[in-house]
mmCIF file of C-alpha atoms in Angstrom:
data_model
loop_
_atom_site.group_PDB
_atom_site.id
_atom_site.type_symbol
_atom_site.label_atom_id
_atom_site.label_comp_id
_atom_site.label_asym_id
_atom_site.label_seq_id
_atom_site.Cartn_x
_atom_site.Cartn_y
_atom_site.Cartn_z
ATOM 1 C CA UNK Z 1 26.947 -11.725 21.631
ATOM 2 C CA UNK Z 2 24.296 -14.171 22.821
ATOM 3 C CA UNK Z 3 20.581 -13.400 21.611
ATOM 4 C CA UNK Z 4 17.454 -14.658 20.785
ATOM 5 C CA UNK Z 5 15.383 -14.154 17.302
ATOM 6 C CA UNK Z 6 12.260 -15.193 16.104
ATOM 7 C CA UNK Z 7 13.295 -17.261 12.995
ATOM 8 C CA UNK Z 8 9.508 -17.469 12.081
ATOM 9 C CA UNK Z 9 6.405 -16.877 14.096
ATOM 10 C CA UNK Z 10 4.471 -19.899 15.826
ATOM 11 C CA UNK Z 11 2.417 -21.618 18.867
ATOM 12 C CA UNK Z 12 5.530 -20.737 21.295
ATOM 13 C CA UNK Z 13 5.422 -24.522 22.079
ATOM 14 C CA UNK Z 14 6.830 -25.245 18.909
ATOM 15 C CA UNK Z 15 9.853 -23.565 19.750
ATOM 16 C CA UNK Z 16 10.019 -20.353 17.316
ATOM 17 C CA UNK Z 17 12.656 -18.431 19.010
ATOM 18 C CA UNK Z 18 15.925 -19.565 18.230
ATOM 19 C CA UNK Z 19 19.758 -18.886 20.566
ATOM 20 C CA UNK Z 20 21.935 -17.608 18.212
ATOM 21 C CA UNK Z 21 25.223 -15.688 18.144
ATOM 22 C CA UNK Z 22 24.728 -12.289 16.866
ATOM 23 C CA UNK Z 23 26.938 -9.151 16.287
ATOM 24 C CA UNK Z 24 26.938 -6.758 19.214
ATOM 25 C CA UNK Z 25 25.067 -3.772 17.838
ATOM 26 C CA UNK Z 26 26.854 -0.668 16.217
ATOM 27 C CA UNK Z 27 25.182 3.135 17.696
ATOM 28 C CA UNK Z 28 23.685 5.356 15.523
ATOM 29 C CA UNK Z 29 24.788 8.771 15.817
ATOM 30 C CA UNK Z 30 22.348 9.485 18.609
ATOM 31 C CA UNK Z 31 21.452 5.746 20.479
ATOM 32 C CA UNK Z 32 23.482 4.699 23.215
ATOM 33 C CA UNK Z 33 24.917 1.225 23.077
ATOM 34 C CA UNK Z 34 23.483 -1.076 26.318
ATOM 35 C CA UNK Z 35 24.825 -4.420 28.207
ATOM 36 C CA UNK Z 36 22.067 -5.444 29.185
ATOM 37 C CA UNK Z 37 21.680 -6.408 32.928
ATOM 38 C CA UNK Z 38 17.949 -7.353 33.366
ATOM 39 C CA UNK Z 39 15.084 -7.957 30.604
ATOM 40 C CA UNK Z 40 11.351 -8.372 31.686
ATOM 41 C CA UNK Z 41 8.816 -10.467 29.921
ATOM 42 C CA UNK Z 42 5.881 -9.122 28.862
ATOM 43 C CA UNK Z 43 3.157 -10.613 27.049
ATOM 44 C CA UNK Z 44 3.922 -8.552 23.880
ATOM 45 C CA UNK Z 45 6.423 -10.463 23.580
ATOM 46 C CA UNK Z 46 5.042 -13.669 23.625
ATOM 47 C CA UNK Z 47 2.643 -12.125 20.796
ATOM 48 C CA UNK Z 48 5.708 -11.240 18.741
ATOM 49 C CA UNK Z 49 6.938 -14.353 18.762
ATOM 50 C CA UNK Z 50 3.492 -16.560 17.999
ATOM 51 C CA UNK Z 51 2.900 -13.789 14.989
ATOM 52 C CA UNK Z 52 -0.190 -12.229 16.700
ATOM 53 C CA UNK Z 53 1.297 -8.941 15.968
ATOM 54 C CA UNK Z 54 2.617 -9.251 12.528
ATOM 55 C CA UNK Z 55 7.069 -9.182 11.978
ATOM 56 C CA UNK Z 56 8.045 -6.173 11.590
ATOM 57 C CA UNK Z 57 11.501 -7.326 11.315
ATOM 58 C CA UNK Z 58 13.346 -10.352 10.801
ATOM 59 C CA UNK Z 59 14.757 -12.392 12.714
ATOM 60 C CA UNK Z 60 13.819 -9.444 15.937
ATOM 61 C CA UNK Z 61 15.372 -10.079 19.147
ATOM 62 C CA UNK Z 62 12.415 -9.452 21.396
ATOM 63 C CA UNK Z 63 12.912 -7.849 24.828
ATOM 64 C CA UNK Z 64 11.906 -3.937 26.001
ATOM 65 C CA UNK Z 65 12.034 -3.866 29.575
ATOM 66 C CA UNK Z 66 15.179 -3.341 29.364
ATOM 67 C CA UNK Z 67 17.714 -2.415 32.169
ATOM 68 C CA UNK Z 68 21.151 -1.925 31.503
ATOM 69 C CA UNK Z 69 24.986 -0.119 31.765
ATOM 70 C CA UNK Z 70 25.873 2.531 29.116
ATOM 71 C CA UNK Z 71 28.916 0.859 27.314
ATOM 72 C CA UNK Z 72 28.620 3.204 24.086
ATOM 73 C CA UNK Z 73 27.683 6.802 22.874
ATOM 74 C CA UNK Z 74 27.080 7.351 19.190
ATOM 75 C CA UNK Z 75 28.611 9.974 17.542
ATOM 76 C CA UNK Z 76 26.239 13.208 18.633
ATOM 77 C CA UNK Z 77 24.835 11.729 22.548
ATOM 78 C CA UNK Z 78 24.711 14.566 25.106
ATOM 79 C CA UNK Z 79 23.297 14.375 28.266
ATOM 80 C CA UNK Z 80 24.410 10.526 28.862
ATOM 81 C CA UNK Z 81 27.880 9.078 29.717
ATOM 82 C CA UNK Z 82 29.283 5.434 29.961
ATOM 83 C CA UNK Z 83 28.151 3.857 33.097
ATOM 84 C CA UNK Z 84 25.342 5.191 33.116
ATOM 85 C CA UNK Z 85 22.383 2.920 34.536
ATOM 86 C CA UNK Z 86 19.039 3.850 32.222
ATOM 87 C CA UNK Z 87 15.719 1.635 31.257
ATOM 88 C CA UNK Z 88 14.779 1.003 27.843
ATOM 89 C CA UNK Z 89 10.949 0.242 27.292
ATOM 90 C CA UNK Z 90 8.644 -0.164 24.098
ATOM 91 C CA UNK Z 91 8.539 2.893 22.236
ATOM 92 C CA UNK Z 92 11.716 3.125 20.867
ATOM 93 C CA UNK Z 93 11.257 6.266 18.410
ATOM 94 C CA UNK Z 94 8.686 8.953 16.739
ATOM 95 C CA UNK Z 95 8.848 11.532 14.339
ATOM 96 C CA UNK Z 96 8.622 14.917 16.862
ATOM 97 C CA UNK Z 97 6.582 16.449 14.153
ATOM 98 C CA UNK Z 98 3.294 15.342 13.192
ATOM 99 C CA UNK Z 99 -0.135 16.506 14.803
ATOM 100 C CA UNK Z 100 0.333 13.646 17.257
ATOM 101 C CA UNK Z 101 3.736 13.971 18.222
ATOM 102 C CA UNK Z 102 3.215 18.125 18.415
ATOM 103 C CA UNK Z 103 0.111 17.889 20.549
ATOM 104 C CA UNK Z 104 2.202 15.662 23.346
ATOM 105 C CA UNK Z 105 0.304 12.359 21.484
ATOM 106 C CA UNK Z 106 3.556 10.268 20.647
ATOM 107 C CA UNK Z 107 2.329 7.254 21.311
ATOM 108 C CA UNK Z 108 -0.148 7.595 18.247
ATOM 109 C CA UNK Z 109 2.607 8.527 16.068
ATOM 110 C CA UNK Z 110 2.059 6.758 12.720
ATOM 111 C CA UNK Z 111 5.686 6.467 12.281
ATOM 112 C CA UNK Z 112 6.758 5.433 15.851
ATOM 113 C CA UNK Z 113 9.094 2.470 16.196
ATOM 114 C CA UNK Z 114 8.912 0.042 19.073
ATOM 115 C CA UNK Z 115 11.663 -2.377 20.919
ATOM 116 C CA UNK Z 116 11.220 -5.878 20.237
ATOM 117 C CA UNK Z 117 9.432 -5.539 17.286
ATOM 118 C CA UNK Z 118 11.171 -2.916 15.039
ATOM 119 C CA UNK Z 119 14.579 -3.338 16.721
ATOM 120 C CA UNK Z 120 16.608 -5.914 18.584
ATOM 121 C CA UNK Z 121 15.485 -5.834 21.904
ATOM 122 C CA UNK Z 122 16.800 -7.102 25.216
ATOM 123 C CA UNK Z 123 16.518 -10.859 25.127
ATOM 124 C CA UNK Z 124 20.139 -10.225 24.314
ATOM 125 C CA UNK Z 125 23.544 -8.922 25.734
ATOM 126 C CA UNK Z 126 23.262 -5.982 24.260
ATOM 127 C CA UNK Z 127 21.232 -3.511 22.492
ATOM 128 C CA UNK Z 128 20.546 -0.162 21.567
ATOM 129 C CA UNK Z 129 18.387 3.080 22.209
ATOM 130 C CA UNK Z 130 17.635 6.457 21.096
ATOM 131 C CA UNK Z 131 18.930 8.542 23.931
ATOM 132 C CA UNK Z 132 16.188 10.324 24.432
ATOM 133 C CA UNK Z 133 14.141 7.709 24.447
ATOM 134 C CA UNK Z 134 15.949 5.743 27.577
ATOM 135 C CA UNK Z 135 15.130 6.588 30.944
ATOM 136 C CA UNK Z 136 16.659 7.762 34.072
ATOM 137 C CA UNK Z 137 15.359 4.516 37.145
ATOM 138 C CA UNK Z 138 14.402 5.499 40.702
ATOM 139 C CA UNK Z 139 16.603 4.295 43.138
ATOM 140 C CA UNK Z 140 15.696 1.514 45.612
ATOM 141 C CA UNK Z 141 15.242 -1.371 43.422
ATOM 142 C CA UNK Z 142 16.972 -4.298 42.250
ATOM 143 C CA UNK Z 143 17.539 -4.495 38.177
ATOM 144 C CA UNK Z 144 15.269 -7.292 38.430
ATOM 145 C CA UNK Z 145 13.116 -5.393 40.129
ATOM 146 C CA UNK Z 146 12.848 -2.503 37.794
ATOM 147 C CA UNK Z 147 12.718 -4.294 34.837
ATOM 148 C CA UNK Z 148 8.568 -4.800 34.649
ATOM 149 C CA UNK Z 149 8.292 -1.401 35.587
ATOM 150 C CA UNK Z 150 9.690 -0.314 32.103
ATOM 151 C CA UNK Z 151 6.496 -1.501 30.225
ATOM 152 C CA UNK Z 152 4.184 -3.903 33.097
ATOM 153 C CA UNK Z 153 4.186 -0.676 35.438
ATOM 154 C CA UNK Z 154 4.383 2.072 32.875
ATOM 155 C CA UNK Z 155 1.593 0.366 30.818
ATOM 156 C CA UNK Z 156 -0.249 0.003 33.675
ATOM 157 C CA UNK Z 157 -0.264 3.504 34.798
ATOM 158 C CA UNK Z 158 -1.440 4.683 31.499
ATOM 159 C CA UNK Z 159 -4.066 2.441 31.671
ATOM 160 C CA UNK Z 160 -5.426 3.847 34.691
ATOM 161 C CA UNK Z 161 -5.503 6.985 33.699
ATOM 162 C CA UNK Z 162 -7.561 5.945 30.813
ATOM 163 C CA UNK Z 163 -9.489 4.382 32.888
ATOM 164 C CA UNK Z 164 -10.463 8.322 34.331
ATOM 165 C CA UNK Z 165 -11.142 6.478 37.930
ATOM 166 C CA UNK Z 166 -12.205 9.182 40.456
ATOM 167 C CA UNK Z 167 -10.614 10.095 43.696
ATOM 168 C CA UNK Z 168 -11.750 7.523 46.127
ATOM 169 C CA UNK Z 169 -13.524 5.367 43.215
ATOM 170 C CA UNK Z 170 -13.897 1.645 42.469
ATOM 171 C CA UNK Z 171 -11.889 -0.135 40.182
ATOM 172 C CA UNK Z 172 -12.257 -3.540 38.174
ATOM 173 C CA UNK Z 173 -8.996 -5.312 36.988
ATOM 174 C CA UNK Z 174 -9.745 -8.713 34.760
ATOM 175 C CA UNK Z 175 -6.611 -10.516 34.583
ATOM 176 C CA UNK Z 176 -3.649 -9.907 37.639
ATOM 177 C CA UNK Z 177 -0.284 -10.726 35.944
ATOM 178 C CA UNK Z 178 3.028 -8.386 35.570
ATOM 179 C CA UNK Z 179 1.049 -5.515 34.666
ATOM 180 C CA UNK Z 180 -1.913 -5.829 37.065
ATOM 181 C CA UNK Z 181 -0.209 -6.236 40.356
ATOM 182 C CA UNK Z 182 1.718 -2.943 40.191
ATOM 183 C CA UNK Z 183 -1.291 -1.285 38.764
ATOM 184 C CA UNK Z 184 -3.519 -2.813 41.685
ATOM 185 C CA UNK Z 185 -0.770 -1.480 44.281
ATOM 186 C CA UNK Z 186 -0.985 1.919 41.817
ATOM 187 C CA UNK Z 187 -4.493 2.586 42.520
ATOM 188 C CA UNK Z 188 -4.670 1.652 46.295
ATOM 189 C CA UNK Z 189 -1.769 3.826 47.115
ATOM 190 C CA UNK Z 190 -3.991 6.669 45.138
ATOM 191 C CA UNK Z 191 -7.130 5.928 47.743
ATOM 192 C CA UNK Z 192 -9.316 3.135 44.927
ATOM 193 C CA UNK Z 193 -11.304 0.505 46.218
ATOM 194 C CA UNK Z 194 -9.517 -2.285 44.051
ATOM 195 C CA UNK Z 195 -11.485 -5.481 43.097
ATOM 196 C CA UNK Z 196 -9.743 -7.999 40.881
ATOM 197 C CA UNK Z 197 -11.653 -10.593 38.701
ATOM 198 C CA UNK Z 198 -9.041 -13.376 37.712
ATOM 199 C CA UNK Z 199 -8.857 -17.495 36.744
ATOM 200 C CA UNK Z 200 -7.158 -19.352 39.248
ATOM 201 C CA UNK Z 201 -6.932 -19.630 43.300
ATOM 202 C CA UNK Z 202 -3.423 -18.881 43.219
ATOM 203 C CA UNK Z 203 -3.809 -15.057 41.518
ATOM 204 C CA UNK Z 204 -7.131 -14.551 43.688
ATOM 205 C CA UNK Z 205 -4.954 -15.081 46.842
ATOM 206 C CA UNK Z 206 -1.794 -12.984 45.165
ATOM 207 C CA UNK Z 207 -4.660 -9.800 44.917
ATOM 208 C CA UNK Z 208 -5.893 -10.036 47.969
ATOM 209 C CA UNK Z 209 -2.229 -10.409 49.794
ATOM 210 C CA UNK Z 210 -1.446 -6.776 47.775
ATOM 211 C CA UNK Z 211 -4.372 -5.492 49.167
ATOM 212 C CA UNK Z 212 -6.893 -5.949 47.015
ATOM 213 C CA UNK Z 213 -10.856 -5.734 48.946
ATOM 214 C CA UNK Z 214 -11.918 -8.841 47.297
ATOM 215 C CA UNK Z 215 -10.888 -11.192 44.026
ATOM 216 C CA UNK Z 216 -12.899 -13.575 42.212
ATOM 217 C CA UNK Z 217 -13.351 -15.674 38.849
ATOM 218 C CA UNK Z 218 -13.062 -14.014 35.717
ATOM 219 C CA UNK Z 219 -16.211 -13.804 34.720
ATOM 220 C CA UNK Z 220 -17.825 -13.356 38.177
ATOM 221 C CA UNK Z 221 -19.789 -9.970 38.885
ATOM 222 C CA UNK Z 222 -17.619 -7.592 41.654
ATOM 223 C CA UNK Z 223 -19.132 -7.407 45.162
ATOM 224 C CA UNK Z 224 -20.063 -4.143 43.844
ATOM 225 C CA UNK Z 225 -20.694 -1.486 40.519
ATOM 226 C CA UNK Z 226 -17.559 0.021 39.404
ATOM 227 C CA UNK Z 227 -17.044 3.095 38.831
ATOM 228 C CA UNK Z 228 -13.575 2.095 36.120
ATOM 229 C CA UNK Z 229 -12.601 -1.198 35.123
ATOM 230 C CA UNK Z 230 -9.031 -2.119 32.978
ATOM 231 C CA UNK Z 231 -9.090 -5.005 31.235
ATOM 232 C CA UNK Z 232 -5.649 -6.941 31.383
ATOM 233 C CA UNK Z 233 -6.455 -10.335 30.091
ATOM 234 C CA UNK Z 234 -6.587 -10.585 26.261
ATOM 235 C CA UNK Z 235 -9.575 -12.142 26.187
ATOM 236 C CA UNK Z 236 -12.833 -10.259 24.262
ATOM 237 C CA UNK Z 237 -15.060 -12.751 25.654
ATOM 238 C CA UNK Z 238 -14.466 -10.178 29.063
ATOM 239 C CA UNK Z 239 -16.199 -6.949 27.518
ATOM 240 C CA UNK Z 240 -19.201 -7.133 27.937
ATOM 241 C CA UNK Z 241 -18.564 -9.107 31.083
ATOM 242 C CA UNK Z 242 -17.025 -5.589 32.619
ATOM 243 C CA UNK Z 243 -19.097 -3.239 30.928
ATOM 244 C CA UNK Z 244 -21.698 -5.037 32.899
ATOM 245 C CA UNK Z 245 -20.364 -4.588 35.985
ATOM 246 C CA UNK Z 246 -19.717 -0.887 35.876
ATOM 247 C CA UNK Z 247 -22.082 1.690 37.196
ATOM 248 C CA UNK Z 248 -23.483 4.189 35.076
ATOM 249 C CA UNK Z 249 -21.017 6.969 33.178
ATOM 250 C CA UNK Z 250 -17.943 4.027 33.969
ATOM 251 C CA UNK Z 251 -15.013 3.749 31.955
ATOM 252 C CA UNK Z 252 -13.547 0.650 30.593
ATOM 253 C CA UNK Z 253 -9.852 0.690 29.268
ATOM 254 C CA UNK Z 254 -8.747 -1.933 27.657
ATOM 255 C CA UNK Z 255 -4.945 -2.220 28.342
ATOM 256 C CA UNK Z 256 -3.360 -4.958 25.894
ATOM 257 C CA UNK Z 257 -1.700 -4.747 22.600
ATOM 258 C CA UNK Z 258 -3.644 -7.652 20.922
ATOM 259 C CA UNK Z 259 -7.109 -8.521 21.770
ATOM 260 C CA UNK Z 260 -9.487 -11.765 20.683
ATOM 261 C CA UNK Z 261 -12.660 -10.828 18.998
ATOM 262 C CA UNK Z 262 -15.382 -9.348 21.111
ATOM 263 C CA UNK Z 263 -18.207 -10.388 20.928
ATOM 264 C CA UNK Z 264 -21.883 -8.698 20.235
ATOM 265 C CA UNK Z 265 -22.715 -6.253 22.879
ATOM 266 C CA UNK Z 266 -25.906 -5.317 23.950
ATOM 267 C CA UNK Z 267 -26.625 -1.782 23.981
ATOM 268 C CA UNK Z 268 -29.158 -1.690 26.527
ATOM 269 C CA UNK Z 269 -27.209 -3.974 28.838
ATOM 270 C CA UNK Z 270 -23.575 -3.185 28.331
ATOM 271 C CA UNK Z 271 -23.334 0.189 26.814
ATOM 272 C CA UNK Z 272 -26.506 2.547 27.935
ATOM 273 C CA UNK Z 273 -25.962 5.299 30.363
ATOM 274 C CA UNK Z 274 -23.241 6.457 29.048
ATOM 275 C CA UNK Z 275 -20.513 3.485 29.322
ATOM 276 C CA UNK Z 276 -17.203 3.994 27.442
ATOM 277 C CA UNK Z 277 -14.819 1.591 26.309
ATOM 278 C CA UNK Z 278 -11.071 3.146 25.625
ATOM 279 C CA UNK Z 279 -8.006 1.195 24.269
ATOM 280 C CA UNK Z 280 -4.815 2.230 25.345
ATOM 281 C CA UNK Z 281 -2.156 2.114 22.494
ATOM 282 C CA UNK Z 282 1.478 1.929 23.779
ATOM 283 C CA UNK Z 283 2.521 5.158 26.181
ATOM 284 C CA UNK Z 284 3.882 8.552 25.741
ATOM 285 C CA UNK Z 285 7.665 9.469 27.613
ATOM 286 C CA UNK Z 286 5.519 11.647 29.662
ATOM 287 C CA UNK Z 287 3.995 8.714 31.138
ATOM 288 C CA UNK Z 288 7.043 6.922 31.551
ATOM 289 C CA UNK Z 289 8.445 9.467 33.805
ATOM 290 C CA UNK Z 290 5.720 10.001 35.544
ATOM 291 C CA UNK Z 291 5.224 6.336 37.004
ATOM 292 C CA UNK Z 292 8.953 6.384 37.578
ATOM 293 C CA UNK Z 293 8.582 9.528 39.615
ATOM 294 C CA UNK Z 294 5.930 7.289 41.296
ATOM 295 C CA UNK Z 295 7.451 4.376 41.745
ATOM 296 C CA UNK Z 296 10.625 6.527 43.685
ATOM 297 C CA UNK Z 297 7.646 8.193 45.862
ATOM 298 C CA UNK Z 298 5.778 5.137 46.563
ATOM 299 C CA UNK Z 299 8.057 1.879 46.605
ATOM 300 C CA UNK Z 300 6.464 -0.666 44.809
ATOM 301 C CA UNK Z 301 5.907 -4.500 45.250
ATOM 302 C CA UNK Z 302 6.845 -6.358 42.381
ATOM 303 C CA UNK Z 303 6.629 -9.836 42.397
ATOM 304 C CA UNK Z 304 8.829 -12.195 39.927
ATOM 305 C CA UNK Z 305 10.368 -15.052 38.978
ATOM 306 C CA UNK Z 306 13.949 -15.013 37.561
ATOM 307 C CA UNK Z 307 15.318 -16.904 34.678
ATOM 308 C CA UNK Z 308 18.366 -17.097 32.890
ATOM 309 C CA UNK Z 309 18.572 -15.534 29.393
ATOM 310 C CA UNK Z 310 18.959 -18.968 27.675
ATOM 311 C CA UNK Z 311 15.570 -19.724 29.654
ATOM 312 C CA UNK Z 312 13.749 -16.951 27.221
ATOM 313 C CA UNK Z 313 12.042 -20.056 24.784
ATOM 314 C CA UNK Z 314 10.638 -21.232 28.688
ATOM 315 C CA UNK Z 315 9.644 -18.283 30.109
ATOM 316 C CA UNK Z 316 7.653 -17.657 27.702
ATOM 317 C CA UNK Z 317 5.858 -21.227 27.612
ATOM 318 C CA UNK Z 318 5.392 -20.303 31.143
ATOM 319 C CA UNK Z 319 4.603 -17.162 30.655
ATOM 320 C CA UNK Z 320 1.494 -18.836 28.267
ATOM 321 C CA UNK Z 321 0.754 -21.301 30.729
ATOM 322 C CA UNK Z 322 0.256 -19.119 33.869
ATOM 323 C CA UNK Z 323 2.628 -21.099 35.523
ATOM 324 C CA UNK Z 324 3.657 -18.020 37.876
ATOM 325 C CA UNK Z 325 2.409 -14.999 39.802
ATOM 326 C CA UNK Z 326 3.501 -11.252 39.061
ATOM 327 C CA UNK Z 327 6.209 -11.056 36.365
ATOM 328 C CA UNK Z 328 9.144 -12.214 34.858
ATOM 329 C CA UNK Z 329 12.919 -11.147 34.246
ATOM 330 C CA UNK Z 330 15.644 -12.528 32.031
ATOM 331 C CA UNK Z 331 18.773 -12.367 33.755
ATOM 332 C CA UNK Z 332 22.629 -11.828 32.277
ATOM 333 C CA UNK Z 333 24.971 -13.207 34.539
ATOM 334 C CA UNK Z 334 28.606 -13.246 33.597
#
């Protein structure tokens, strides 16, 4: 089959992915085998490839927003059958029995595997998943359609929750790419008061056409105090920038895997009366099924640009660059 790998971590301008012929994938005795229809690009990915996150594997095929046809079932599958149409996002496996896993905390298993990172992912024709990590998609959307919704959406909704944003409340999103725009729509469907602080003229106008009440420069104070903010931008330099801009007892989540250094804080400034910052470290199932059960209810916007899987090395200088609004989805065409 056709796939990408990262023959050695880099500035994604100097090319480190690499098109290669590799074998298609065998099932374990409980993963499903995939042909892969629709792939999104996330910005994990581009950290994966520039070795922000350190290899976990050689040569990885990045790739988990994954949507594809069931073409194989290993050994001991029940529940799924070839031709079946299922997602495949980030976390790929846990253990089921530490403290984490047993108190419904998978996502801070210590032993949890992720897509793209510890196994071939979907900038490929095929891959595989464990089946009870691959989920069952709402109906309504194109594959390209769903595809951010497997980690920009699901990510997203996680976020928000960690965000603890109160009914009717008003929430601060730094940075409006894949993730934020379906997060934005999220939280307005829910009753928020959505302000977006973002560089660029272009994203400013994309927020406000999804509804947004108002979107300015990054670093520019909100029209008023928030009561949550969700930092999307991987940028430290934009802590204390929201913490300032919340209201007293706010919440800040901070929704990226990979973050530049932040800098001092001021505690009288940026953290008094009682200000929290949360990270948000990948997502459980339970949240993936939830903004899936969401995204049915509610029909979603997303916004993307298309490119063809040989485009991957592009899309992801793009991707970089901010060269376009919403997200973007690799495409297998036969």
């Amino acid at each position: 089959m056709d796939a990408w790998a990262v023959r050695g971590p880099g500035p994604i301008e100097s090319s480190p992915l690499i098109f290669e012929r590799k074998p298609v994938p065998h099932p374990e005795p409980h993963d499903l085998l995939v042909r892969v229809h629709a792939c999104g690009v996330c910005r994990t990915d581009l950290h994966v490839s520039e070795g922000d996150l350190a290899p976990h594997r050689s040569r990885v095929t990045p790739g988990h927003e994954i949507v594809g046809t069931v073409v194989g079932l290993g050994s001991r599958v029940t529940g799924h059958s070839v031709g079946d149409k299922v997602g495949v996002a980030w976390l790929r496996e846990t253990c089921g029995v530490c403290r984490y896993c047993m108190r419904g905390d998978e996502n801070l298993c210590p032993r949890s595997k992720f897509t793209g990172w510890d196994s071939d992912g979907g900038y490929a024709e095929y891959t595989t998943v464990p089946a009870r990590f691959a989920y069952r998609l709402p109906a309504g959307y194109s594959d390209t359609e769903l595809a951010p919704l497997l980690c920009a959406g699901i990510i997203g909704y996680r976020a928000l929750s960690r965000a603890a944003l109160p009914a009717g409340g008003r929430l601060g999103i730094y940075g409006f790419g894949g993730s934020a725009h379906l997060t934005a729509q999220v939280a307005i469907c829910q009753g928020a008061t959505v302000h977006v602080m973002t560089r660029g003229a272009r994203a400013q106008q994309f927020a406000l056409d999804l509804g947004t009440s108002s979107a300015t420069g990054a670093y520019d104070a909100p029209p008023e105090a928030l009561d949550s903010a969700i930092l999307f931008a991987p940028v430290g330099e934009l802590v204390p920038v929201a913490l300032r801009a919340l209201d007293r007892g706010g919440v800040l989540a901070i929704a990226g895997i990979h973050l530049s250094d932040v800098p001092r804080l001021n505690y009288e400034h940026e953290m008094f009366y009682e200000k929290e910052i949360r990270s948000v470290t990948a997502n459980t199932r339970a949240d993936g099924e939830a903004f899936l059960r969401f995204a049915a209810d509610h029909h979603l916007q997303v916004t993307m640009r298309r490119y063809r899987l040989e485009q991957a090395q592009t899309v992801l200088q793009d991707l970089k660059a901010g060269r376009f609004d919403g997200a973007a989805v690799l495409t297998n065409c036969d």
